[in-house]
């Protein structure tokens, strides 16, 4: 995998951009903020129709056999256009858990459905404030799950979840159909993420990894998702940098465009720097899958991209002045999304510790 | 294995073979004069080994390769702490410009060969008391004097002028036209009568920059390297030559690994510093940022190998890395507690937090201050407006003071 995109990859970037820019408008996304349980259907329909759900899965299961670099490019564009649902990343994470750690029966059942986008996946590792608890409270016993997973993205619509639970001898990673699982939705500042608590009350599940291997597998799934999300965050930051620039080039004050003031132009130049660092870090991580330094690269990418998107959201609104805080301008869509993406799959605090453990040695 | 990887490995093997003689450990405790002498011997050895003027024509003693091999060699060389600093500017800008614009090419070739072998050093006389970033605002005068020229005025921040044999200089030949248009480019003999070099002691205690005074310094017209009034274009060409250089995401300060080692050795409030959240955050954020810079650099190398022009984002390295070095150095000194006050002003900045810290501001100012780089990004890359420029379209001698 190279740090230079080839022609096919460039075509994916161009085509996904064209399609999403044509089909996603701010005025469609704004109402979703005030409706629990809904997502932007045109986005998800587009993802399925374009084969993005199948992109990084093996051909044997209906996939297109591409990888993190290509899915990252789609995510980058989804970030620019504000993805209308979290399913691309959540389903990819679930599919990779099943593919990498599941048996043939699990693969044969779920992967074709996930590849076609007929099933939606979710990742249910977190409990309380911990993105990856070493001793989860959700119990796995007699083939069944018992307990509550907190604030799972995509949970309101997911068909299958990867659940980190505890049995008698330690943590396990299990695949569970969510058919009869209770989903407790609540209002969030970014409702199209379809976040809910998942209350397992004896739902059957299949273990795919146990003990330390379960935690390692969960960590690996988070890292894969983190690379995709880092691309999405980069895209969001990039589009905000462009909006800040465009506004600074047109809005006039004191007889000149506000982009003439260094306090404004330097702020935008700093966002540019963050965007390019995030872009390079994300692509680097995507090319390192399968190498010993993948976790380190994924953590670094995730941290840099989170910083980029949060900062871009903060500063882009600031450059816009009063209009930037209006509902209609929609910049708050990015403020909200910057924060939800920062929290999903482990926040900054989590990834900083992962990275330092990698750099300094686990028992440092 | 790619050709470039093979080239780098071979270079590394050679550097390894001479590291004991010229590298970091050999330089410990040397006076500057001794270090310079060692540097001259290193340049001779490097020339003999075929690693001098890597992307310069062979008829000028170069290797006739591309900037890709040059950057690859520099990247390897940087790891060994060789005594190359005295020759960096010389070989980076003035000497190649002499090669390209010198009117007497026999003379130029002689100079290039001597410079490549460390026998002669060139400096670049651009900045002045009245302007560094604003190069075209310079005031040093060159007046017609018979068939030649006469220089009067002052240059400032001239690196290694105290050891230089020659220099390239931009002077004002016509103050009655707009500031960019009244400049002319010359080379000067630094030992000529009327040239006075005074080293300036910098904050960290060393003196690699100078103020240089010119009092009726006479030049024949063959010292002129641009059309009269066409000096600004050659000055820009000088600065563009160094577009492709080895970068260092540590901002030419200590590697992050040294910070991590320190954090594992010391305690904060009775607990290992490496377990302290503030220290961990600094490590993680710096690593993530430098990882991004390294990926940008790696991608730029691949683009050059593929015959493409690297992206503008390469300009971020200097802006971002030196700032991070500055703050990380402060934190590393904090980690050492009151003992952080220990200071050895000659300790290498890539190994010592105190010298890294006190010399960091130079890195944020020299060769384009942070604010200039931000302007460049905003204007050239993002298309934001230029700053208000009251000196535009005004003859130099009518610019409001």
XYZ file of C-alpha atoms in Angstrom:
765
model
C 0.000 0.000 0.000
C 1.406 3.341 -1.028
C 1.003 6.855 0.318
C 0.236 7.882 -3.271
C -3.281 7.229 -4.496
C -3.454 5.283 -7.741
C -5.905 6.067 -10.530
C -8.576 3.745 -9.216
C -8.384 5.282 -5.788
C -8.560 8.772 -7.219
C -11.655 7.748 -9.138
C -13.276 6.540 -5.913
C -12.556 9.914 -4.327
C -13.959 11.853 -7.263
C -17.037 9.724 -7.745
C -18.011 9.566 -4.072
C -17.636 13.306 -3.879
C -19.814 13.883 -6.899
C -22.559 11.584 -5.682
C -22.661 12.812 -2.099
C -22.519 16.470 -3.002
C -25.483 15.928 -5.312
C -27.544 13.969 -2.802
C -26.880 15.458 0.610
C -28.082 18.946 1.503
C -27.847 20.803 4.771
C -31.583 21.457 4.863
C -32.209 17.697 4.841
C -29.844 17.137 7.738
C -31.012 19.912 10.034
C -34.470 18.450 10.850
C -32.865 15.123 11.750
C -31.160 16.807 14.681
C -34.550 17.162 16.368
C -35.866 13.713 15.615
C -34.821 10.693 17.608
C -34.284 7.467 15.746
C -34.085 8.841 12.226
C -31.176 8.932 9.864
C -30.642 10.371 6.399
C -31.993 7.625 4.149
C -30.602 9.033 0.881
C -27.110 8.746 2.361
C -27.527 5.128 3.345
C -29.310 4.244 0.097
C -26.406 5.816 -1.774
C -23.865 3.871 0.258
C -25.613 0.600 -0.568
C -26.236 1.425 -4.207
C -22.608 2.500 -4.729
C -21.300 -0.656 -3.085
C -19.569 1.195 -0.276
C -20.958 -1.300 2.224
C -19.162 -4.060 0.322
C -16.007 -2.122 -0.422
C -13.557 -3.563 2.082
C -14.962 -7.082 2.368
C -13.774 -10.242 0.553
C -15.292 -11.258 -2.743
C -16.365 -14.584 -1.265
C -18.996 -12.728 0.731
C -20.060 -10.317 -1.952
C -17.380 -7.771 -1.178
C -15.200 -5.742 -3.526
C -11.963 -6.814 -1.864
C -10.597 -3.302 -1.427
C -9.157 -2.004 1.824
C -8.778 0.736 4.370
C -7.319 3.208 1.880
C -10.393 3.024 -0.345
C -12.926 2.956 2.453
C -11.020 5.848 3.989
C -11.538 7.878 0.820
C -15.289 7.279 0.986
C -15.267 8.229 4.666
C -13.342 11.398 3.904
C -16.052 12.436 1.491
C -18.767 11.365 3.925
C -17.079 13.644 6.437
C -17.141 16.530 3.988
C -20.821 16.012 3.230
C -21.772 15.020 6.784
C -22.673 11.347 6.668
C -26.348 10.875 7.410
C -25.835 7.706 9.444
C -23.007 5.986 11.345
C -23.562 2.652 9.615
C -20.641 2.652 7.177
C -18.160 2.585 10.022
C -20.206 0.573 12.494
C -21.103 -2.130 9.962
C -17.511 -2.269 8.755
C -16.314 -2.810 12.328
C -18.866 -5.554 12.903
C -18.046 -7.206 9.597
C -14.324 -7.192 10.327
C -14.905 -8.711 13.772
C -16.900 -11.513 12.176
C -14.445 -11.913 9.304
C -11.268 -11.865 11.399
C -12.453 -13.802 14.449
C -15.739 -15.543 13.606
C -16.345 -19.050 12.273
C -17.704 -20.007 8.857
C -21.284 -20.106 10.061
C -21.142 -16.538 11.363
C -19.355 -15.326 8.278
C -21.681 -17.077 5.888
C -24.734 -15.671 7.624
C -23.781 -12.086 8.366
C -21.133 -10.999 5.873
C -23.268 -11.131 2.702
C -26.019 -9.210 4.513
C -23.574 -6.595 5.775
C -21.903 -6.338 2.364
C -25.248 -5.604 0.709
C -26.209 -3.200 3.485
C -29.247 -5.341 4.247
C -28.018 -5.724 7.786
C -26.509 -3.014 9.950
C -23.776 -3.735 12.468
C -22.897 -2.089 15.765
C -19.972 -2.223 18.153
C -20.906 -2.595 21.805
C -17.725 -2.507 23.847
C -18.081 0.626 25.982
C -19.534 0.789 29.472
C -19.796 3.916 31.582
C -16.880 6.160 30.683
C -14.673 3.340 29.425
C -14.508 2.691 25.669
C -12.880 -0.709 26.267
C -13.490 -2.055 29.794
C -11.151 -4.867 30.818
C -13.829 -6.257 33.154
C -17.167 -5.571 31.508
C -20.326 -5.859 33.595
C -22.376 -7.396 30.788
C -22.372 -11.126 31.517
C -22.072 -14.001 29.098
C -23.358 -17.247 30.523
C -24.911 -20.372 28.992
C -24.658 -18.829 25.523
C -26.649 -15.773 26.532
C -25.925 -12.109 27.233
C -27.182 -10.260 30.275
C -26.710 -6.573 31.054
C -26.613 -3.123 29.492
C -24.186 -1.580 27.018
C -24.203 2.195 27.151
C -24.640 4.653 24.309
C -23.976 2.406 21.323
C -23.865 4.232 17.988
C -26.198 2.829 15.311
C -27.921 0.747 17.993
C -31.435 1.963 17.165
C -31.233 0.290 13.748
C -28.538 -2.340 14.051
C -29.259 -5.998 13.351
C -26.098 -7.440 14.786
C -23.650 -6.330 17.452
C -20.157 -7.233 18.523
C -20.370 -7.326 22.297
C -17.573 -7.275 24.833
C -18.819 -9.262 27.826
C -17.592 -11.278 30.791
C -17.886 -14.988 31.450
C -16.622 -17.024 34.425
C -13.031 -17.020 33.267
C -12.659 -13.506 31.813
C -13.681 -11.215 28.982
C -15.228 -12.591 25.808
C -16.073 -11.044 22.482
C -19.422 -12.254 21.172
C -21.644 -11.767 18.161
C -25.312 -11.256 18.941
C -28.359 -10.750 16.797
C -30.201 -7.712 18.102
C -33.609 -8.952 16.979
C -35.072 -9.275 20.459
C -32.752 -6.939 22.291
C -34.223 -3.870 23.951
C -32.909 -0.538 22.634
C -33.301 2.396 24.937
C -32.996 5.531 22.853
C -32.439 8.992 24.255
C -31.977 12.488 22.958
C -28.425 13.312 21.830
C -26.895 16.404 20.254
C -26.448 14.443 17.014
C -29.536 12.271 16.751
C -28.833 10.723 13.338
C -26.067 8.688 15.002
C -28.988 6.585 16.284
C -27.399 6.062 19.661
C -29.108 3.847 22.237
C -28.372 1.736 25.270
C -28.608 -1.957 24.458
C -30.268 -3.983 27.216
C -29.450 -7.679 26.826
C -31.891 -9.888 28.617
C -30.732 -13.363 27.652
C -30.063 -12.711 23.991
C -28.165 -15.623 22.448
C -24.634 -14.865 21.320
C -21.642 -16.654 19.816
C -18.203 -16.178 21.302
C -15.458 -15.301 18.802
C -12.589 -14.562 21.204
C -11.834 -15.119 24.879
C -9.598 -13.743 27.596
C -6.793 -11.401 26.586
C -7.445 -12.354 22.968
C -10.943 -10.883 23.313
C -9.526 -7.555 24.496
C -6.888 -7.591 21.774
C -9.515 -8.349 19.146
C -11.737 -5.548 20.437
C -8.779 -3.177 20.382
C -8.010 -4.207 16.813
C -11.589 -3.565 15.685
C -11.494 -0.130 17.316
C -8.213 0.613 15.541
C -9.660 -0.358 12.153
C -12.675 1.848 12.768
C -10.463 4.627 14.093
C -8.620 4.799 10.782
C -11.900 5.122 8.883
C -13.185 7.704 11.330
C -9.917 9.646 11.098
C -10.604 10.012 7.382
C -14.155 11.148 8.075
C -12.898 13.692 10.602
C -10.310 14.918 8.099
C -13.041 15.452 5.525
C -15.142 17.403 7.993
C -12.190 19.583 8.974
C -11.272 20.134 5.341
C -14.710 21.361 4.322
C -14.818 23.690 7.328
C -11.437 25.121 6.369
C -12.830 25.804 2.884
C -15.986 27.395 4.259
C -13.966 29.638 6.565
C -11.754 30.657 3.645
C -14.678 31.338 1.327
C -16.465 33.393 3.932
C -13.309 35.362 4.754
C -12.895 36.089 1.059
C -16.390 37.557 0.686
C -17.460 39.042 4.005
C -16.418 42.677 4.292
C -15.771 44.794 7.376
C -13.874 48.042 7.878
C -13.749 48.528 4.128
C -12.062 45.224 3.249
C -12.644 41.486 3.208
C -12.081 40.028 6.669
C -9.562 37.592 5.181
C -7.239 40.589 4.871
C -6.811 40.607 8.638
C -3.999 38.400 9.861
C -5.975 37.412 12.925
C -8.438 35.789 10.534
C -6.147 34.553 7.759
C -3.656 33.010 10.173
C -6.443 31.206 11.978
C -7.503 29.657 8.672
C -3.895 28.843 7.726
C -3.560 26.997 11.031
C -6.644 24.920 10.177
C -5.034 24.096 6.842
C -2.016 22.759 8.717
C -4.182 20.598 10.957
C -6.126 19.250 7.973
C -2.978 18.246 6.091
C -1.426 16.612 9.165
C -4.657 14.712 9.758
C -4.902 13.655 6.120
C -1.327 12.382 6.027
C -1.697 10.589 9.354
C -4.945 8.915 8.300
C -3.569 7.715 4.986
C -0.365 6.519 6.634
C -2.419 4.472 9.109
C -4.524 2.990 6.307
C -1.357 1.762 4.589
C -0.054 0.118 7.779
C -2.799 -2.475 8.269
C -1.183 -5.836 8.813
C 2.085 -4.357 10.056
C 3.396 -4.395 13.611
C 3.015 -0.626 13.967
C -0.642 -0.523 12.884
C -2.067 0.231 16.331
C 0.432 3.033 16.827
C -0.349 4.504 13.401
C -4.112 4.213 13.976
C -3.903 5.896 17.385
C -1.767 8.716 16.014
C -4.134 9.220 13.079
C -7.157 9.264 15.347
C -5.633 11.830 17.730
C -4.512 14.160 14.952
C -7.854 13.932 13.156
C -9.847 14.581 16.316
C -7.762 17.650 17.007
C -8.237 18.820 13.424
C -12.020 18.455 13.335
C -12.692 19.916 16.769
C -10.408 22.874 16.069
C -11.819 23.454 12.604
C -15.367 23.414 14.005
C -14.449 25.855 16.755
C -12.534 28.233 14.501
C -14.750 28.080 11.441
C -17.714 29.209 13.520
C -15.552 31.961 15.006
C -14.529 33.240 11.563
C -18.205 33.391 10.561
C -19.144 35.563 13.513
C -22.846 35.812 14.370
C -24.093 34.017 11.274
C -21.946 31.032 12.280
C -24.036 30.304 15.338
C -27.404 30.326 13.576
C -29.386 27.157 13.128
C -29.797 27.759 9.412
C -26.106 28.209 8.568
C -25.655 24.644 9.739
C -22.092 24.949 10.982
C -23.369 23.477 14.231
C -23.947 20.256 12.292
C -20.154 20.020 12.094
C -19.670 21.123 15.703
C -21.985 18.312 16.753
C -20.451 15.782 14.384
C -16.912 16.695 15.405
C -17.838 15.799 18.963
C -19.771 12.603 18.193
C -16.943 11.342 16.009
C -14.504 12.283 18.761
C -16.421 10.059 21.192
C -17.238 7.060 19.027
C -14.662 4.242 19.084
C -12.796 5.754 21.995
C -12.167 9.389 22.748
C -8.935 11.357 22.839
C -8.182 10.281 26.418
C -8.446 6.639 25.399
C -6.302 6.891 22.283
C -3.642 8.992 23.968
C -3.175 6.212 26.501
C -3.173 3.534 23.813
C -0.496 5.438 21.914
C 1.724 6.115 24.915
C 1.458 2.467 25.972
C 2.644 1.523 22.504
C 5.469 4.055 22.541
C 6.676 3.554 26.102
C 5.848 -0.105 26.633
C 2.670 -1.398 28.247
C 4.133 -1.562 31.764
C 5.937 1.736 31.643
C 14.736 -3.256 -2.932
C 14.330 0.012 -4.779
C 17.336 1.870 -6.150
C 16.759 4.633 -3.665
C 16.699 2.282 -0.695
C 19.953 0.782 -1.956
C 21.427 4.247 -2.335
C 20.414 5.186 1.213
C 21.827 1.983 2.628
C 25.118 2.468 0.879
C 25.288 6.056 2.094
C 24.470 4.934 5.582
C 27.227 2.334 5.472
C 29.752 4.971 4.443
C 28.551 7.390 7.126
C 28.791 4.592 9.679
C 32.377 3.960 8.605
C 33.451 7.548 9.261
C 31.173 8.284 12.232
C 33.892 7.609 14.807
C 36.172 10.120 13.123
C 33.692 12.915 12.409
C 30.371 12.195 14.133
C 28.679 13.282 17.317
C 31.064 11.557 19.736
C 34.191 12.776 17.923
C 32.953 16.356 18.274
C 32.362 16.270 22.020
C 34.420 18.900 23.838
C 35.907 20.476 20.697
C 36.298 24.241 20.481
C 34.499 25.863 17.562
C 37.809 26.290 15.717
C 38.601 22.602 16.162
C 35.095 21.627 15.147
C 35.303 23.762 12.007
C 38.641 22.159 11.121
C 37.074 18.735 11.624
C 34.190 19.870 9.425
C 36.568 20.820 6.636
C 38.179 17.379 6.838
C 34.738 15.754 6.807
C 33.750 17.652 3.664
C 36.925 16.498 1.953
C 36.192 12.895 2.933
C 32.588 13.278 1.765
C 33.785 14.692 -1.551
C 36.234 11.821 -2.040
C 33.523 9.290 -1.207
C 31.228 10.714 -3.897
C 28.584 12.283 -1.663
C 29.266 15.948 -2.392
C 27.147 18.040 -4.735
C 24.910 15.035 -5.218
C 22.474 16.794 -7.542
C 25.056 19.075 -9.146
C 26.628 18.583 -12.589
C 29.706 16.350 -12.668
C 31.782 19.033 -14.401
C 31.474 21.083 -11.218
C 32.590 18.185 -9.026
C 29.029 17.032 -8.387
C 27.509 13.585 -8.818
C 24.964 14.408 -11.503
C 22.122 12.733 -9.607
C 18.758 14.238 -8.613
C 17.434 16.059 -5.567
C 15.898 12.750 -4.525
C 19.307 11.201 -3.835
C 20.407 14.461 -2.244
C 17.528 14.466 0.225
C 18.046 10.746 0.858
C 21.707 11.308 1.709
C 20.951 14.307 3.930
C 18.341 12.301 5.780
C 20.940 9.629 6.572
C 23.672 12.147 7.326
C 21.480 13.995 9.814
C 21.428 10.926 12.060
C 25.169 11.098 12.705
C 25.568 14.692 13.881
C 28.378 15.417 11.426
C 30.048 18.885 11.592
C 28.280 20.256 8.527
C 26.565 23.354 9.946
C 29.325 25.762 8.826
C 28.822 24.731 5.209
C 25.030 24.415 5.154
C 24.216 27.895 3.840
C 27.322 27.985 1.645
C 26.520 24.832 -0.286
C 22.780 25.318 0.019
C 22.424 28.635 -1.744
C 25.346 30.944 -2.641
C 27.537 28.325 -4.285
C 24.859 26.847 -6.557
C 23.805 30.392 -7.463
C 27.417 31.174 -8.358
C 27.446 28.069 -10.500
C 24.279 29.213 -12.265
C 24.706 32.994 -12.504
C 28.454 33.675 -12.153
C 29.655 35.502 -15.269
C 33.174 33.990 -15.158
C 32.523 30.239 -15.204
C 36.195 29.260 -14.919
C 36.399 31.198 -11.687
C 33.009 29.830 -10.595
C 34.096 26.239 -11.165
C 37.201 26.778 -9.066
C 35.099 28.196 -6.225
C 32.543 25.397 -6.413
C 35.242 22.714 -6.167
C 36.889 24.389 -3.193
C 33.554 24.890 -1.446
C 32.539 21.276 -1.983
C 35.770 20.139 -0.345
C 35.381 22.433 2.641
C 38.273 24.685 1.677
C 36.140 27.775 1.125
C 32.908 28.966 2.653
C 30.316 31.328 1.215
C 27.737 33.384 3.058
C 24.492 34.966 1.971
C 24.195 38.691 2.653
C 20.453 39.339 2.411
C 18.931 40.487 5.725
C 19.528 43.949 7.119
C 18.655 45.849 10.294
C 15.655 47.365 8.503
C 14.332 44.133 7.046
C 14.622 40.357 7.174
C 11.286 38.983 6.063
C 10.797 42.122 3.971
C 13.848 41.371 1.823
C 13.046 43.945 -0.856
C 13.085 46.657 1.781
C 16.887 46.442 2.063
C 18.957 49.642 2.072
C 22.601 48.738 1.463
C 23.646 50.843 -1.524
C 25.652 49.921 -4.585
C 26.640 52.993 -6.587
C 28.331 53.158 -9.961
C 32.054 53.752 -9.466
C 33.910 54.119 -12.743
C 33.321 50.864 -14.590
C 32.485 49.095 -11.349
C 30.528 49.510 -8.129
C 30.958 50.769 -4.608
C 29.083 49.212 -1.660
C 28.049 51.088 1.478
C 25.766 49.873 4.236
C 25.132 47.044 6.644
C 23.922 43.462 6.554
C 22.651 41.553 9.573
C 22.054 37.944 10.712
C 24.609 36.694 8.187
C 25.309 33.084 9.135
C 28.978 32.058 9.334
C 30.213 35.334 7.764
C 33.114 35.202 10.237
C 34.447 32.099 8.467
C 33.393 33.031 4.958
C 35.729 33.653 2.057
C 33.031 34.975 -0.249
C 29.447 36.050 -0.131
C 26.508 36.807 -2.370
C 24.810 40.111 -1.723
C 21.734 42.036 -2.798
C 22.134 45.813 -2.895
C 20.000 48.792 -3.835
C 21.196 50.346 -7.054
C 18.214 52.635 -7.645
C 16.149 54.109 -4.785
C 13.912 56.066 -7.159
C 11.962 53.037 -8.443
C 9.644 50.571 -6.656
C 11.459 48.587 -4.047
C 11.631 45.238 -5.897
C 12.916 46.916 -9.040
C 15.900 48.815 -7.716
C 17.960 45.840 -6.552
C 21.051 44.205 -8.064
C 22.799 40.955 -7.136
C 26.613 40.658 -6.725
C 29.218 38.389 -5.207
C 31.820 39.868 -2.883
C 35.202 38.894 -1.503
C 34.728 38.871 2.252
C 38.419 39.674 2.752
C 38.230 42.831 0.588
C 39.136 46.200 2.130
C 36.137 47.885 3.739
C 34.372 44.660 4.779
C 34.042 44.329 8.563
C 32.472 41.258 10.171
C 31.294 41.371 13.783
C 29.862 38.207 15.317
C 26.634 38.612 17.281
C 26.282 36.598 20.431
C 22.859 34.979 20.447
C 20.617 34.142 23.405
C 22.042 30.643 23.720
C 25.593 31.970 23.970
C 26.963 31.009 20.559
C 27.742 33.330 17.667
C 27.016 31.831 14.290
C 25.423 35.008 12.949
C 27.098 38.331 12.269
C 26.636 41.929 11.343
C 28.659 42.842 8.283
C 29.615 46.409 7.431
C 30.531 47.646 3.963
C 32.497 50.894 3.711
C 33.321 51.911 0.165
C 33.863 48.297 -0.835
C 34.825 48.330 -4.506
C 33.625 45.704 -6.968
C 34.433 45.307 -10.632
C 31.369 44.835 -12.828
C 32.100 41.119 -13.302
C 30.926 40.633 -9.708
C 27.441 41.416 -10.884
C 25.223 38.319 -11.129
C 21.975 39.909 -12.322
C 20.968 42.669 -14.708
C 21.097 46.059 -13.018
C 17.732 46.312 -11.268
C 17.120 42.573 -11.725
C 18.498 41.396 -8.387
C 15.225 40.447 -6.771
C 14.580 37.642 -9.248
C 18.005 36.109 -8.567
C 17.408 36.472 -4.816
C 14.164 34.541 -5.214
C 15.959 31.924 -7.304
C 18.479 31.610 -4.470
C 15.752 30.872 -1.969
C 14.046 28.389 -4.304
C 17.184 26.289 -4.725
C 16.783 24.965 -1.217
C 13.236 23.791 -1.786
C 14.202 20.162 -1.494
C 15.974 19.635 1.792
C 15.897 16.945 4.419
C 13.359 17.854 7.067
C 13.159 16.858 10.674
C 9.790 16.483 12.341
C 11.547 17.042 15.684
C 12.209 20.634 14.561
C 15.965 19.967 14.653
C 15.647 19.421 18.390
C 15.751 16.196 20.424
C 13.788 13.177 19.203
C 10.575 12.344 21.061
C 12.190 9.070 22.183
C 14.512 11.120 24.392
C 11.513 12.740 26.034
C 9.935 9.336 26.634
C 13.190 8.017 28.134
C 13.338 11.027 30.434
C 9.719 10.545 31.475
C 10.481 6.922 32.365
C 13.448 7.932 34.521
C 11.976 10.728 36.610
C 9.019 11.119 38.951
C 6.262 13.684 39.288
C 4.812 13.991 42.787
C 6.240 10.621 43.761
C 4.902 8.761 40.706
C 6.723 7.855 37.518
C 6.355 10.776 35.118
C 5.392 8.426 32.305
C 2.179 7.663 34.242
C 1.287 11.333 34.593
C -1.618 12.309 32.365
C -0.118 15.665 31.404
C 3.108 14.044 30.291
C 1.258 11.307 28.446
C -0.862 13.836 26.631
C 2.223 15.765 25.533
C 3.845 12.580 24.258
C 0.731 11.448 22.410
C -0.035 14.808 20.813
C 3.542 15.387 19.735
C 3.859 11.903 18.333
C 0.598 12.234 16.394
C 1.661 15.559 14.918
C 5.173 14.415 14.007
C 3.736 11.234 12.549
C 1.660 13.441 10.258
C 4.723 15.456 9.249
C 6.722 12.302 8.578
C 3.918 10.968 6.389
C 3.837 14.253 4.462
C 7.599 13.999 3.939
C 7.420 10.357 2.890
C 4.654 11.161 0.426
C 6.650 14.085 -0.990
C 9.597 11.728 -1.593
C 7.330 9.290 -3.416
C 5.909 12.092 -5.511
C 9.384 13.271 -6.496
C 10.352 9.724 -7.431
C 7.225 9.536 -9.570
C 8.230 12.760 -11.308
C 5.537 14.849 -9.651
C 5.883 18.140 -7.819
C 5.320 17.569 -4.077
C 2.330 19.270 -2.518
C 2.412 22.639 -0.809
C 1.831 20.963 2.556
C 5.581 20.326 2.759
C 5.896 23.915 3.944
C 4.222 22.942 7.216
C 7.244 21.179 8.627
C 9.183 24.231 9.732
C 6.095 25.982 11.078
C 4.801 23.123 13.156
C 7.882 21.210 14.215
C 9.909 24.014 15.770
C 6.962 25.251 17.830
C 6.467 21.754 19.156
C 10.172 21.413 19.921
C 10.052 24.683 21.855
C 7.194 23.628 24.116
C 8.397 20.068 24.536
C 11.810 21.399 25.578
C 10.175 23.573 28.223
C 8.303 20.567 29.538
C 11.433 18.417 29.537
C 13.197 21.035 31.639
C 10.226 21.021 34.024
C 10.513 17.248 34.267
C 14.055 17.638 35.540
C 12.838 19.660 38.554
C 15.103 22.374 39.974
C 18.061 20.488 38.491
C 16.711 21.478 35.089
C 18.754 24.651 35.572
C 21.972 22.813 34.649
C 23.272 24.325 31.436
C 26.018 23.437 29.023
C 25.740 25.988 26.253
C 27.757 23.820 23.874
C 25.597 20.704 24.263
C 24.093 19.618 20.915
C 20.528 20.857 20.469
C 19.424 17.452 19.237
C 20.435 15.851 22.529
C 19.995 18.500 25.174
C 16.699 20.066 26.271
C 18.236 23.248 27.617
C 20.116 24.199 24.447
C 17.185 23.001 22.365
C 14.891 25.293 24.334
C 17.033 28.415 24.341
C 17.901 28.153 20.659
C 14.392 27.242 19.488
C 13.272 30.851 18.839
C 15.918 31.140 16.120
C 14.234 28.273 14.284
C 10.908 30.096 14.383
C 12.379 33.293 12.957
C 15.265 32.462 10.605
C 14.456 31.638 7.012
C 10.899 32.956 7.254
C 9.232 33.733 10.585
C 6.189 31.670 11.577
C 3.984 34.618 10.724
C 5.458 34.836 7.223
C 4.840 31.138 6.690
C 1.233 31.552 7.800
C 0.873 34.445 5.377
C 2.334 32.338 2.598
C -0.061 29.474 3.322
C -3.026 31.843 3.531
C -2.176 33.775 0.369
C -0.487 31.274 -1.942
C -2.264 28.051 -0.997
C -5.662 29.208 0.216
C -6.106 32.313 -1.923
C -6.754 34.718 0.932
C -5.933 38.391 0.315
C -2.490 39.899 0.706
C -1.847 42.093 3.713
C -2.314 45.838 3.400
C 0.922 47.023 1.748
C 1.457 50.805 1.825
C 4.847 50.287 0.128
C 3.272 48.873 -3.014
C 3.691 50.751 -6.296
C 5.630 53.503 -4.496
C 9.234 54.449 -5.334
C 11.527 53.143 -2.590
C 12.626 56.605 -1.482
C 8.988 57.698 -1.045
C 7.794 54.799 1.124
C 6.276 56.252 4.308
C 8.771 55.820 7.139
